[in-house]
C-alpha positions in Angstrom: 7.9 29.5 14.1 7.5 26.3 16.2 8.0 26.5 19.9 10.2 23.8 21.5 8.9 21.3 24.1 11.1 23.1 26.6 9.3 26.4 26.0 5.8 24.8 26.2 6.6 22.8 29.3 8.3 25.8 30.9 5.2 27.8 30.3 3.0 25.1 31.8 5.3 24.8 34.8 5.1 28.6 35.4 1.4 28.7 34.9 0.9 25.8 37.4 3.0 27.8 39.9 0.9 30.9 39.3 -2.3 29.0 39.8 -0.9 27.7 43.2 0.6 30.9 44.3 0.0 31.7 48.0 -0.2 28.0 48.9 3.5 27.8 49.8 6.4 26.2 47.9 5.6 23.5 45.3 7.7 20.4 44.7 8.6 19.6 41.1 7.2 16.1 41.7 3.7 17.7 42.4 3.9 19.8 39.2 5.1 16.9 37.2 2.2 14.8 38.3 -0.4 17.5 37.7 1.0 18.3 34.3 1.9 14.8 33.1 5.5 15.9 32.4 8.7 14.0 33.4 10.0 15.2 36.7 13.6 15.0 35.3 12.6 17.3 32.4 11.0 19.8 34.8 14.1 19.9 37.0 16.1 20.9 34.0 13.7 23.6 33.1 13.4 25.0 36.7 17.2 25.4 36.8 16.9 27.7 33.8 14.0 29.6 35.3 16.0 30.0 38.6 19.0 31.3 36.7 16.8 33.9 35.0 15.4 35.0 38.3 11.8 33.9 37.6 11.7 31.1 40.3 13.2 30.8 43.8 14.0 27.4 45.4 13.5 26.8 49.0 15.3 23.9 50.8 14.2 21.7 53.6 11.2 19.6 54.5 8.7 22.3 53.5 10.8 23.3 50.5 10.0 23.5 46.8 9.7 26.3 44.3 7.9 29.6 44.2 7.6 32.4 41.7 10.2 35.1 42.4 7.8 37.8 41.1 4.1 38.3 41.0 2.4 36.6 38.0 1.5 39.9 36.5 5.2 40.8 36.4 6.2 37.7 34.4 5.5 37.6 30.7 5.6 34.8 28.1 8.6 36.6 26.6 10.4 36.3 30.0 9.7 32.5 30.1 10.7 31.9 26.5 14.0 33.8 26.9 14.8 32.1 30.2 14.4 28.5 28.8 15.5 28.9 25.2 16.9 32.4 24.6 15.5 34.8 22.1 14.1 33.1 19.1 14.4 34.8 15.7 12.5 33.7 12.6 15.7 33.8 10.6 19.3 33.6 11.9 20.2 36.9 10.1 17.9 38.9 12.4 19.9 38.2 15.5 23.3 37.7 13.8 23.3 39.4 10.4 26.9 38.4 9.7 25.7 34.7 9.4 24.1 35.5 6.1 26.1 36.8 3.1 23.0 38.3 1.6 21.8 40.3 4.7 22.6 43.7 3.1 20.8 42.9 -0.1 17.9 40.6 1.1 14.5 42.0 0.2 12.7 39.6 2.6 14.8 40.4 5.8 12.6 43.4 6.7 9.4 41.3 6.4 10.8 38.6 8.7 12.1 41.3 11.1 8.6 43.0 11.3 6.9 39.7 11.9 9.4 38.8 14.5 8.8 42.1 16.3 5.1 41.6 16.3 5.6 38.2 17.9 7.9 39.5 20.6 5.6 42.5 21.3 2.7 40.1 21.8 4.7 37.8 24.1 5.8 40.7 26.2 2.2 41.8 26.7 0.9 38.5 28.0 1.6 37.8 31.6 1.2 34.7 33.7 -1.8 36.3 35.5 -3.4 36.9 32.0 -3.1 33.2 31.3 -4.1 32.1 34.8 -7.2 34.2 34.6 -8.2 33.1 31.1 -10.5 30.2 30.2 -9.7 27.3 27.9 -11.2 28.0 24.5 -13.2 25.6 22.5 -12.0 24.6 19.0 -14.5 27.0 17.3 -13.1 29.9 19.4 -9.6 29.2 18.1 -10.7 30.6 14.8 -11.9 33.9 16.3 -10.0 37.1 16.6 -7.0 36.9 19.0 -7.9 37.4 22.6 -4.6 39.0 23.5 -4.4 42.1 21.4 -1.1 43.7 20.4 
């Protein structure tokens, strides 16, 4: 499974907002500058996040965007679903009728189980978990997962 740029940038946008929470509304231009992401791209993503109820927009001179919920109430699964929809490892998991072999496929259960593990994990990791974590060194990337299922 490979995450899209939209998912990765959406997560960075939300994490940036969580790190700045309590400092008032944040302009997309400010986040784009901090994150090194196109302002136009972030505007597209923030529209999806607003539609999903994860972000509120405030108009006017002091306007910008704020999280609509506390960072501990927003999970990686929420962000992923907001910007891209639910991702399935195989199309037959979400839409079985798209595969003529879905009733006789011996691998479908394996892909479903792995998919469930991924979504369970994404639902357990909140923005506050990410905000409060530290960036790992390369050697730490080989260690056991920090966020347990």
